[in-house]
mmCIF file of C-alpha atoms in Angstrom:
data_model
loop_
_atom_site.group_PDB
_atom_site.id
_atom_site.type_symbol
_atom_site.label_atom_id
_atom_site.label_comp_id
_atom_site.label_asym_id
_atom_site.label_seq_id
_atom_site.Cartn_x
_atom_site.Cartn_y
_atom_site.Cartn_z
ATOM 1 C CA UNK H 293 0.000 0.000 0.000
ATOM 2 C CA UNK H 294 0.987 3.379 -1.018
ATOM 3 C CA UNK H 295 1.755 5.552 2.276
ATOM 4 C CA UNK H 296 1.701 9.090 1.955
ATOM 5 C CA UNK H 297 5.318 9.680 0.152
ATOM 6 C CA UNK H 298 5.124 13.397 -1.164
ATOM 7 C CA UNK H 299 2.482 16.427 -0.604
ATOM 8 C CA UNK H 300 1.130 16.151 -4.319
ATOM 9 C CA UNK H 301 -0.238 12.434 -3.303
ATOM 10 C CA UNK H 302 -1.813 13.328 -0.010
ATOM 11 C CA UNK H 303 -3.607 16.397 -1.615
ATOM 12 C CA UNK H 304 -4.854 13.619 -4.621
ATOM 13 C CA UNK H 305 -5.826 11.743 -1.833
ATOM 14 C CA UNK H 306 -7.717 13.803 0.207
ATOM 15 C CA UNK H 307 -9.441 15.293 -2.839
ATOM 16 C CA UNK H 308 -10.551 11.870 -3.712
ATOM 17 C CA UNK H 309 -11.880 11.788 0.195
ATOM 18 C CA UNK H 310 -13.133 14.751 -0.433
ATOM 19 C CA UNK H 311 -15.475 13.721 -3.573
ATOM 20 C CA UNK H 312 -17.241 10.410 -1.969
ATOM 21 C CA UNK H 313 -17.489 12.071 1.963
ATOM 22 C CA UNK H 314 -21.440 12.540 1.106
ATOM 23 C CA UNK H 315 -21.958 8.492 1.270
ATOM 24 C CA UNK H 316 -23.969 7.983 -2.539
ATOM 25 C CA UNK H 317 -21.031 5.143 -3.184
ATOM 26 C CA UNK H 318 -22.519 3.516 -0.183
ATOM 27 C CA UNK H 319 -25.811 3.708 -1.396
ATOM 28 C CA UNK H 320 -25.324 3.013 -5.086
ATOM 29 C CA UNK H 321 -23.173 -0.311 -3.589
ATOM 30 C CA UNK H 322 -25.981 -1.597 -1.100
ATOM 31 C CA UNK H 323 -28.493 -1.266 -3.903
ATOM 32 C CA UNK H 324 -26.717 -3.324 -6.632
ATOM 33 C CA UNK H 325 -26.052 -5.890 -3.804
ATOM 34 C CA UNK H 326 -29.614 -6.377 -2.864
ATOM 35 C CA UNK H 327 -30.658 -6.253 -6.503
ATOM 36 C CA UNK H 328 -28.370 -8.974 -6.965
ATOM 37 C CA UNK H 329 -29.095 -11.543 -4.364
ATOM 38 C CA UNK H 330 -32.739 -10.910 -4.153
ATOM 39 C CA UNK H 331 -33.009 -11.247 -7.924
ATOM 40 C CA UNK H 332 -30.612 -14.756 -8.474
ATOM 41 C CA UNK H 333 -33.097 -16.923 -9.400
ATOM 42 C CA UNK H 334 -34.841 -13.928 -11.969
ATOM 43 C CA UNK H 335 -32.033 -13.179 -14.268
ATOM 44 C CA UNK H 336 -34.389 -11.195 -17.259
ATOM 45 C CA UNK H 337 -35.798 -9.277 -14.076
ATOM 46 C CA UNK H 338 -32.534 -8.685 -12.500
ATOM 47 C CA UNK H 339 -30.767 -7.561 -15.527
ATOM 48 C CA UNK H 340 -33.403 -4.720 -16.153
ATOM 49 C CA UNK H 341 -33.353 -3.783 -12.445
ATOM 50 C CA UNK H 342 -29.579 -3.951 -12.618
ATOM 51 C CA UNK H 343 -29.513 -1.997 -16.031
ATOM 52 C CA UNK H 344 -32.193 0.237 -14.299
ATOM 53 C CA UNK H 345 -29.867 1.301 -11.465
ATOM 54 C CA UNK H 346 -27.364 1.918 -13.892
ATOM 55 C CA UNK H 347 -28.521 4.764 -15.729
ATOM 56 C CA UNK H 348 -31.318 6.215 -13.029
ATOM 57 C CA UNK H 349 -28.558 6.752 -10.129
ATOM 58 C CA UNK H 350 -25.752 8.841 -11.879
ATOM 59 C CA UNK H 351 -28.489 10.897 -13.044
ATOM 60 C CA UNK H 352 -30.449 10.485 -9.662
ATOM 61 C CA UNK H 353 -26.531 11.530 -7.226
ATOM 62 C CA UNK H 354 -26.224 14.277 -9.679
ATOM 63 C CA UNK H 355 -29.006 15.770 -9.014
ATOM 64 C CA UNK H 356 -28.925 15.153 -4.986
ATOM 65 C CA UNK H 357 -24.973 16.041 -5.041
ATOM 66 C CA UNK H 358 -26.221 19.592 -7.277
ATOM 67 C CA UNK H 359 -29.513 20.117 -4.618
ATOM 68 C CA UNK H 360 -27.190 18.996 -1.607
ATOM 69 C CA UNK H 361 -23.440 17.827 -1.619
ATOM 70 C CA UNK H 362 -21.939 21.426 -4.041
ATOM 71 C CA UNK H 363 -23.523 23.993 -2.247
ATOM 72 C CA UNK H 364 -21.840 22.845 1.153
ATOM 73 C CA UNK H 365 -18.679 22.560 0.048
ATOM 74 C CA UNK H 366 -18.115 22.965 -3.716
ATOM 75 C CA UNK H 367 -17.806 20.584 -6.525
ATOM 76 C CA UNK H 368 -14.426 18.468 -7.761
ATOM 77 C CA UNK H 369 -13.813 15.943 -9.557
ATOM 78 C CA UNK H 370 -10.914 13.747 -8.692
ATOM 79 C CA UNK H 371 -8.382 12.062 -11.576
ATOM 80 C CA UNK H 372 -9.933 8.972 -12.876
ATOM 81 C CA UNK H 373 -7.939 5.917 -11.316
ATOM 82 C CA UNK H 374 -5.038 5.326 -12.343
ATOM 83 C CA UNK H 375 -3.137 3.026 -9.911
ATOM 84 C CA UNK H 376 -5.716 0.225 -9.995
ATOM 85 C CA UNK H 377 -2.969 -2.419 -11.136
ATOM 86 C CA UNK H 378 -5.796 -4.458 -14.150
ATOM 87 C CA UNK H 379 -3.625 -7.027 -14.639
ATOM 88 C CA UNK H 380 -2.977 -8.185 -11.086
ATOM 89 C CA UNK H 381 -5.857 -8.227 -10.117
ATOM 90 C CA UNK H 382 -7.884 -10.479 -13.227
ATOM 91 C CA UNK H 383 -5.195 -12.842 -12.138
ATOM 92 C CA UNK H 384 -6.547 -12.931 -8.418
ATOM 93 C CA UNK H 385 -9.977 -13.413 -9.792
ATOM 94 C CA UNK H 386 -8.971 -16.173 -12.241
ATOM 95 C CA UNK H 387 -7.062 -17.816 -9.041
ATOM 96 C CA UNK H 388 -10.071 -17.472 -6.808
ATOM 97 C CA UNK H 389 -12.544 -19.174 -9.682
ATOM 98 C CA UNK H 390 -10.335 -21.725 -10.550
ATOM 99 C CA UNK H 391 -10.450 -22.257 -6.286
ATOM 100 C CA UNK H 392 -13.821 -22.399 -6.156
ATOM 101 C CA UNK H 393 -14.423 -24.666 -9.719
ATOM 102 C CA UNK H 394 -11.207 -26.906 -7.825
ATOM 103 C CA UNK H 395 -13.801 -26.894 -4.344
ATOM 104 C CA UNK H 396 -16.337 -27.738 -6.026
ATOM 105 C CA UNK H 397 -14.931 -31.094 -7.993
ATOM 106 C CA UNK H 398 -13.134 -31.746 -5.052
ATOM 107 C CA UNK H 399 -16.612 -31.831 -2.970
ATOM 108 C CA UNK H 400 -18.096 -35.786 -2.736
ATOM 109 C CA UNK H 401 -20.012 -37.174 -5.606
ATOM 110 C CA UNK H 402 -23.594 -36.072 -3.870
ATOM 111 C CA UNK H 403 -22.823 -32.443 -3.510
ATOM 112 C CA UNK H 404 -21.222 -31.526 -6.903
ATOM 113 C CA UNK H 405 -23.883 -29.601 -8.287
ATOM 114 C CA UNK H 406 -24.782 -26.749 -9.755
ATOM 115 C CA UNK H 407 -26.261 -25.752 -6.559
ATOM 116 C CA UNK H 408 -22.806 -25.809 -4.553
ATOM 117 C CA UNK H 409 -21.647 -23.262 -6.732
ATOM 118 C CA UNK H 410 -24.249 -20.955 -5.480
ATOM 119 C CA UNK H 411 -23.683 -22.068 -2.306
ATOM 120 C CA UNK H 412 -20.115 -20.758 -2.461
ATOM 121 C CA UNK H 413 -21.009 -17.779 -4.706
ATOM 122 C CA UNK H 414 -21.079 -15.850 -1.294
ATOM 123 C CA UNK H 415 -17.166 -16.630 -0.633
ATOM 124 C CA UNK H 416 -16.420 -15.326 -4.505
ATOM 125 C CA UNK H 417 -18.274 -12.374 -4.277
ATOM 126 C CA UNK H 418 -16.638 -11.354 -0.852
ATOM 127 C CA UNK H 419 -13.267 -11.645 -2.804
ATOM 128 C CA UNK H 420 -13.978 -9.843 -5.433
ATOM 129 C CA UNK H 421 -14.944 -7.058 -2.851
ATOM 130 C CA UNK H 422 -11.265 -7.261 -2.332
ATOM 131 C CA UNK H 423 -10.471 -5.249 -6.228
ATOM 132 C CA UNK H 424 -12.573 -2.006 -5.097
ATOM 133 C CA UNK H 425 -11.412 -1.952 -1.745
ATOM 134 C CA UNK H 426 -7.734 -1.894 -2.387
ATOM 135 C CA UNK H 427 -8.778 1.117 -5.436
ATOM 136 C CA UNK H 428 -10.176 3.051 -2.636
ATOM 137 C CA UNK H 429 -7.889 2.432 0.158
ATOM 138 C CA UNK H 430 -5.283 2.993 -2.431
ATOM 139 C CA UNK H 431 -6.776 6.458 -4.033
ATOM 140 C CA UNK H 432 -8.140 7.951 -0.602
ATOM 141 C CA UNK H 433 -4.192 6.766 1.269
ATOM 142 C CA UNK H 434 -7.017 5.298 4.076
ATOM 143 C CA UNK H 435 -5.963 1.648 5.376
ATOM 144 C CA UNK H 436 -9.581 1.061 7.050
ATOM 145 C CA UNK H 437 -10.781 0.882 3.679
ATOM 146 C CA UNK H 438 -9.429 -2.410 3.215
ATOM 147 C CA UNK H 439 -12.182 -4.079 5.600
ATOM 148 C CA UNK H 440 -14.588 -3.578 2.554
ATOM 149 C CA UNK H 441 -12.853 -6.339 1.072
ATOM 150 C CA UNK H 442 -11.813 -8.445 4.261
ATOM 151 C CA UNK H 443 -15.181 -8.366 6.150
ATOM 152 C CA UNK H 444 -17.055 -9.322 2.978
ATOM 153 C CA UNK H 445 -14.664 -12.324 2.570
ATOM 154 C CA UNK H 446 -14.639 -13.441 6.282
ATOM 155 C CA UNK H 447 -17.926 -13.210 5.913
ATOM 156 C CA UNK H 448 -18.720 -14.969 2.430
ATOM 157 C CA UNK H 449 -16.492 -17.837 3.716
ATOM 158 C CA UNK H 450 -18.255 -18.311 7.189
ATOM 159 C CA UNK H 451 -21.736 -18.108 5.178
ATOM 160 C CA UNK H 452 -19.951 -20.666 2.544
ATOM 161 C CA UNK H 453 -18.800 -23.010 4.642
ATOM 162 C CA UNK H 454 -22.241 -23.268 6.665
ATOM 163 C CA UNK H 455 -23.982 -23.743 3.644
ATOM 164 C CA UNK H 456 -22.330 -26.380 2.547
ATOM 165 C CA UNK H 457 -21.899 -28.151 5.643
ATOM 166 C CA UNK H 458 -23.729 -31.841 6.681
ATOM 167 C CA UNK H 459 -27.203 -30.200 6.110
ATOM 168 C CA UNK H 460 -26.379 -28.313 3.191
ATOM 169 C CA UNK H 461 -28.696 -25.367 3.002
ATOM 170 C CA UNK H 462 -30.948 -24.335 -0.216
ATOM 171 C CA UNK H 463 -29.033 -23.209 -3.060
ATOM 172 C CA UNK H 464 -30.054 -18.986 -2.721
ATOM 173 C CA UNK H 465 -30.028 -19.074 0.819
ATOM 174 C CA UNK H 466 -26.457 -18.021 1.267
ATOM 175 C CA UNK H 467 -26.453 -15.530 -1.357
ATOM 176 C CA UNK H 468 -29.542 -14.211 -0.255
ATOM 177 C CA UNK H 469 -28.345 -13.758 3.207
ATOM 178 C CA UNK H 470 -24.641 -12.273 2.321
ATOM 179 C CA UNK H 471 -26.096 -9.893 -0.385
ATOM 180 C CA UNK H 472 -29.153 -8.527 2.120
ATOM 181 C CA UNK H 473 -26.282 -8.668 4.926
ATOM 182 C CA UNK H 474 -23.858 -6.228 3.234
ATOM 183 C CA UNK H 475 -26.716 -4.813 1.207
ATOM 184 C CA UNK H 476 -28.628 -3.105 3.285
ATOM 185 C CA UNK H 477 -25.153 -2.370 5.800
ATOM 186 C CA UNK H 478 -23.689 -0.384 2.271
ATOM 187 C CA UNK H 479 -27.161 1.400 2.147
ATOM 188 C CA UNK H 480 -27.661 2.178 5.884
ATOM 189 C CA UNK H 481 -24.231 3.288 6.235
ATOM 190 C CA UNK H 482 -24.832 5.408 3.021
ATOM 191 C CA UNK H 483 -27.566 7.104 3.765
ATOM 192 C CA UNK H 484 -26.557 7.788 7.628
ATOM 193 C CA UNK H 485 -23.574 9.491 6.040
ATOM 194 C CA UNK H 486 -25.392 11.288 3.460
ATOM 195 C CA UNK H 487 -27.681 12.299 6.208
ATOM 196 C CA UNK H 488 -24.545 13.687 8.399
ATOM 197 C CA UNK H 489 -23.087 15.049 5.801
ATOM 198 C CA UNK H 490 -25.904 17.443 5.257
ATOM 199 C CA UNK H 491 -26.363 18.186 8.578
ATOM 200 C CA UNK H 492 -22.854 19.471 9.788
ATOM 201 C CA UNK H 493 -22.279 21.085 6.654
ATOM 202 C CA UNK H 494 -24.068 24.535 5.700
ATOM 203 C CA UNK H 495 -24.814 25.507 2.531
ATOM 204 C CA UNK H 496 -22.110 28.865 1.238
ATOM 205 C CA UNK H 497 -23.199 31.508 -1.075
ATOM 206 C CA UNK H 498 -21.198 32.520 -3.797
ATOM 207 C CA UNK H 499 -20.751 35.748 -3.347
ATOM 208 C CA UNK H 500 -19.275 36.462 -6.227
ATOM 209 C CA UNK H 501 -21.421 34.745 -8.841
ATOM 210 C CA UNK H 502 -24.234 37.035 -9.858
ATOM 211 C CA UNK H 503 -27.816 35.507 -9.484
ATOM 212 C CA UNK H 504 -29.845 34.863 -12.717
ATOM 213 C CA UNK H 505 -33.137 35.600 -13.257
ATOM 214 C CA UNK Z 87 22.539 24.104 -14.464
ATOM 215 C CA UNK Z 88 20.719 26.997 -13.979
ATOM 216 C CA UNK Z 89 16.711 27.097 -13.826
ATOM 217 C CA UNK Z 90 14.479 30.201 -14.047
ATOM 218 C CA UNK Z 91 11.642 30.022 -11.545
ATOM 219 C CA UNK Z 92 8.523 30.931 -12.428
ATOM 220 C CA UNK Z 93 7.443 33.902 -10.368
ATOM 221 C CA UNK Z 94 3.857 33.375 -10.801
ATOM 222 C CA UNK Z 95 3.264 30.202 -10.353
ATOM 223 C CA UNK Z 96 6.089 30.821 -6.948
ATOM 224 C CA UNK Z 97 3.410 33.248 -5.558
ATOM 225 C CA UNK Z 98 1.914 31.083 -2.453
ATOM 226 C CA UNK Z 99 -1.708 32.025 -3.061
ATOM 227 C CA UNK Z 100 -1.230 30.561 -6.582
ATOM 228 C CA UNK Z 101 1.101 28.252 -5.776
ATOM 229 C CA UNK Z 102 -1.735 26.472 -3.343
ATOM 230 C CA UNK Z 103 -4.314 26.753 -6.715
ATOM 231 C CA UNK Z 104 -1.977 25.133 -9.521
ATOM 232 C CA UNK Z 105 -1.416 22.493 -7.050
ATOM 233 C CA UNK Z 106 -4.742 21.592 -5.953
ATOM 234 C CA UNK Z 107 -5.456 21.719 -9.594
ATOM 235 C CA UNK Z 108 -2.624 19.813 -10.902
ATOM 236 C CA UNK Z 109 -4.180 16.908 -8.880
ATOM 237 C CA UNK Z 110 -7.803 16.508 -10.132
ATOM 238 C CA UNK Z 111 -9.655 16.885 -13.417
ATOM 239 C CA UNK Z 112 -12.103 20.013 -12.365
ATOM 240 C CA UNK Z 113 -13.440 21.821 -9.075
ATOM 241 C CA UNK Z 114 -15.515 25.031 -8.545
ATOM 242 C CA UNK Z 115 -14.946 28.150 -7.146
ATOM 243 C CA UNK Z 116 -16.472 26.857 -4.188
ATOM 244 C CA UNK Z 117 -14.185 23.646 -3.583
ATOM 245 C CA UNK Z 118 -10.842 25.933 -3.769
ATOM 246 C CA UNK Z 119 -12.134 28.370 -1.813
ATOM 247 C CA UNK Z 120 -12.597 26.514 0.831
ATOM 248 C CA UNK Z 121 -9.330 24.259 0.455
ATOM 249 C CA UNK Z 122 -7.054 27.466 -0.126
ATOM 250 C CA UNK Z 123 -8.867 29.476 2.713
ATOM 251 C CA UNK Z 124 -8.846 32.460 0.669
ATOM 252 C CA UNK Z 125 -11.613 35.300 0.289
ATOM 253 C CA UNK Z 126 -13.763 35.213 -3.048
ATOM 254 C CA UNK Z 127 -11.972 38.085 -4.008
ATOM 255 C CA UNK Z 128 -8.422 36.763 -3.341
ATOM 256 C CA UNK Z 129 -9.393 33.768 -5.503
ATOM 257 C CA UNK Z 130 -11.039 35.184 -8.232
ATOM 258 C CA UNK Z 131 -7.918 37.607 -8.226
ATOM 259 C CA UNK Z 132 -5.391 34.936 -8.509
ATOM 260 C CA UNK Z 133 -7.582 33.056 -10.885
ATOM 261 C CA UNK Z 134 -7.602 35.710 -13.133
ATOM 262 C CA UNK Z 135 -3.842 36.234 -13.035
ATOM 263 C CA UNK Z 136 -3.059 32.160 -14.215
ATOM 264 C CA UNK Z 137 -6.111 32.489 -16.610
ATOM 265 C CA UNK Z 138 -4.257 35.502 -18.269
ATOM 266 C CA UNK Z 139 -1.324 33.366 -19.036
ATOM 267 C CA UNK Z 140 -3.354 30.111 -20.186
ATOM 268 C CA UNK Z 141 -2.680 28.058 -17.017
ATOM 269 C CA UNK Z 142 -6.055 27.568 -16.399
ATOM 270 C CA UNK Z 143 -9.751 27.280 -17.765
ATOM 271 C CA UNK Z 144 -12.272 28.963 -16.284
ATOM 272 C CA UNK Z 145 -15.949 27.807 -17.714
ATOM 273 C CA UNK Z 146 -18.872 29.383 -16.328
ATOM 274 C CA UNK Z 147 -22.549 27.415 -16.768
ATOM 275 C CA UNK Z 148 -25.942 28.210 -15.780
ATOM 276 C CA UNK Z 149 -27.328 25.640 -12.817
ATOM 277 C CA UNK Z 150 -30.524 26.378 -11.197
ATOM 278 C CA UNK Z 151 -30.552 30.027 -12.126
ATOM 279 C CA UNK Z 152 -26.783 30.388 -10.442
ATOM 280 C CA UNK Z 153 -23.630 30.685 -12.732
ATOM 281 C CA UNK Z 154 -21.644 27.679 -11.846
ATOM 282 C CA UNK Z 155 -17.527 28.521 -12.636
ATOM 283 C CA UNK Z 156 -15.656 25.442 -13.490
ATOM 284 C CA UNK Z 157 -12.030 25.879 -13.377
ATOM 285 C CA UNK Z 158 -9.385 23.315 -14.505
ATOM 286 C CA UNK Z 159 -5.746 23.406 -15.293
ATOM 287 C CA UNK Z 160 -4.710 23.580 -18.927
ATOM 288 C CA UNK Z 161 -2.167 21.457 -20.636
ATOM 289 C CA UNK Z 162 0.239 24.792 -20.952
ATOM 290 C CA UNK Z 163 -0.296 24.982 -16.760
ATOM 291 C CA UNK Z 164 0.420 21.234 -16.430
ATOM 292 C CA UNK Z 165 3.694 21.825 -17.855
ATOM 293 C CA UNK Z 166 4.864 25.131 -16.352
ATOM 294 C CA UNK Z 167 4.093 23.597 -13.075
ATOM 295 C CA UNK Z 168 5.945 20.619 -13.686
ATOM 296 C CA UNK Z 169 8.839 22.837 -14.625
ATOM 297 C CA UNK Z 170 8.139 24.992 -11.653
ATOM 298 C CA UNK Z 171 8.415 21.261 -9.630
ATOM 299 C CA UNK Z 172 11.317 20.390 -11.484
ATOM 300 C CA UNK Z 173 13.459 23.779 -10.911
ATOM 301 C CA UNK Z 174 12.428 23.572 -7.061
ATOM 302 C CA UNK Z 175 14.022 20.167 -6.727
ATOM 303 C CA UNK Z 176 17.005 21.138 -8.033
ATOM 304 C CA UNK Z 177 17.443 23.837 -6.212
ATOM 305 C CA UNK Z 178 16.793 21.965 -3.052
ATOM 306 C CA UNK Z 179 18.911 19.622 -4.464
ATOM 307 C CA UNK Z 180 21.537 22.250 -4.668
ATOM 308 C CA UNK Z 181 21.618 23.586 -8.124
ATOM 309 C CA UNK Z 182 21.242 27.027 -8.944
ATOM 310 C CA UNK Z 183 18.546 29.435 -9.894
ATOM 311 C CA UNK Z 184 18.840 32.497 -11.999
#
């Protein structure tokens, strides 16, 4: 992990703290995640709604970052990433689904089903938890960041392994459970800071711009 | 070697602004003032001055009946300030400046 070397990284980094501090990311994240698991077993539904959230809640933060999140304490837009290493990290992907394909065959003749790989889909999607969370401990120089990968994957794992233990559970449950788990966290934690944000921040007139009418 | 700094990019005030803009795509008026803890007029001052030379961009848009000024650094100010950064290393570095 890059520490904070010279003064032109540590203002890049708190800029980029300074663009997500009203929560949306939260928000946007614990919506996907409960479209996701909720929707498993629907995939035509679950693509629209997925598509849906897509292109309605740029459009939608816009509009609450212009109405809320500018007029408190200005607007910037950070560099797009540029230190989120691709490469390494298709190759942790590829290691952890060639894992989870190698769990699976190696699982006794009765469980090696289509349903076990749902049942371990909650351990996957932890892990890949792990890309973004590096990108934004990375980009904002802010360690804690990193638990939005490991919690996820403690998490997925401990799910994982109870769903595929002597009384296996249904194939969604898991799934179900770790998407509405982290889900609704992602949005509650999102909105609560959205909600503090507003509140301890007061809205500044530019006194300098002249008023249209 | 000898290296000429560049007195108006040296200039604190504006020194703080290239900086803050060297390190992100766009911001507002807004979002500098408040990170450079200067007054409106201080800002729009100094703003001014680097627009003058081309080092930065200032758009202005209509939002919600409010002119909304964009400002972002211009390839011209990306270089001059990576001489500027260049010309203050050496010189810490002990070389010399005209």
């Amino acid at each position: 992990m890059k520490h904070i070397a010279d003064p032109l990284t540590h203002l890049e980094q708190e800029t980029y703290r300074d663009s997500m501090q009203d929560g949306l990311m939260f928000v946007f994240t614990g919506l996907m995640l409960v479209i996701l698991g909720n929707l498993f077993g629907y995939p035509l539904i679950q693509a629209v709604a997925l598509l849906t959230i897509f292109i309605i809640f740029p459009r939608g933060s816009e509009l609450l970052r212009r109405r809320y999140v500018y007029p408190r304490v200005g607007y910037v837009k950070p560099k797009s990433s540029n230190n989120f290493e691709i490469i390494p990290f298709v190759i942790f992907i590829s290691s952890v689904l060639i894992i989870a394909g190698l769990t699976v065959a190696l699982l006794p003749e009765g469980y090696r089903d289509t349903d076990n790989l749902y049942r371990i889909m909650p351990f996957l999607l932890g892990m890949v938890f792990f890309g973004p969370a590096l990108d934004v401990a990375d980009r904002t120089g802010q360690d804690r960041y990193l638990l939005m990968g490991l919690l996820p994957t403690i998490s997925g794992l401990l799910i994982t392994v109870l769903s595929v233990s002597a009384t296996p559970w249904p194939a969604y449950r898991g799934l179900l459970l770790f998407t509405s788990i982290w889900g609704l966290t992602s949005f509650i934690v999102g909105v609560v800071l959205f909600w503090l944000f507003v509140t301890t921040h007061v809205v500044e007139e530019y006194t300098d711009d002249e008023q249209i009418e | 070697m000898t290296n000429k700094l560049n007195e108006l990019i040296h200039q604190p005030s504006r020194l703080q602004i290239m900086a803050l803009l060297y390190v992100i795509e766009e911001a507002d008026m807004l979002y500098l003032k408040k990170k450079t803890g200067m007054t409106w007029g201080n800002l729009s001052s100094h703003l001014s001055k680097l627009e003058e030379v081309a080092y930065v961009e200032i758009m202005k848009s209509v939002e919600n009946k409010k002119m909304r000024t964009t400002i972002t650094l211009t390839d011209k100010g990306k270089s001059e300030y990576d001489s500027y950064r260049e010309s203050i290393l050496e010189l810490v570095n002990g070389g010399a400046i005209e």
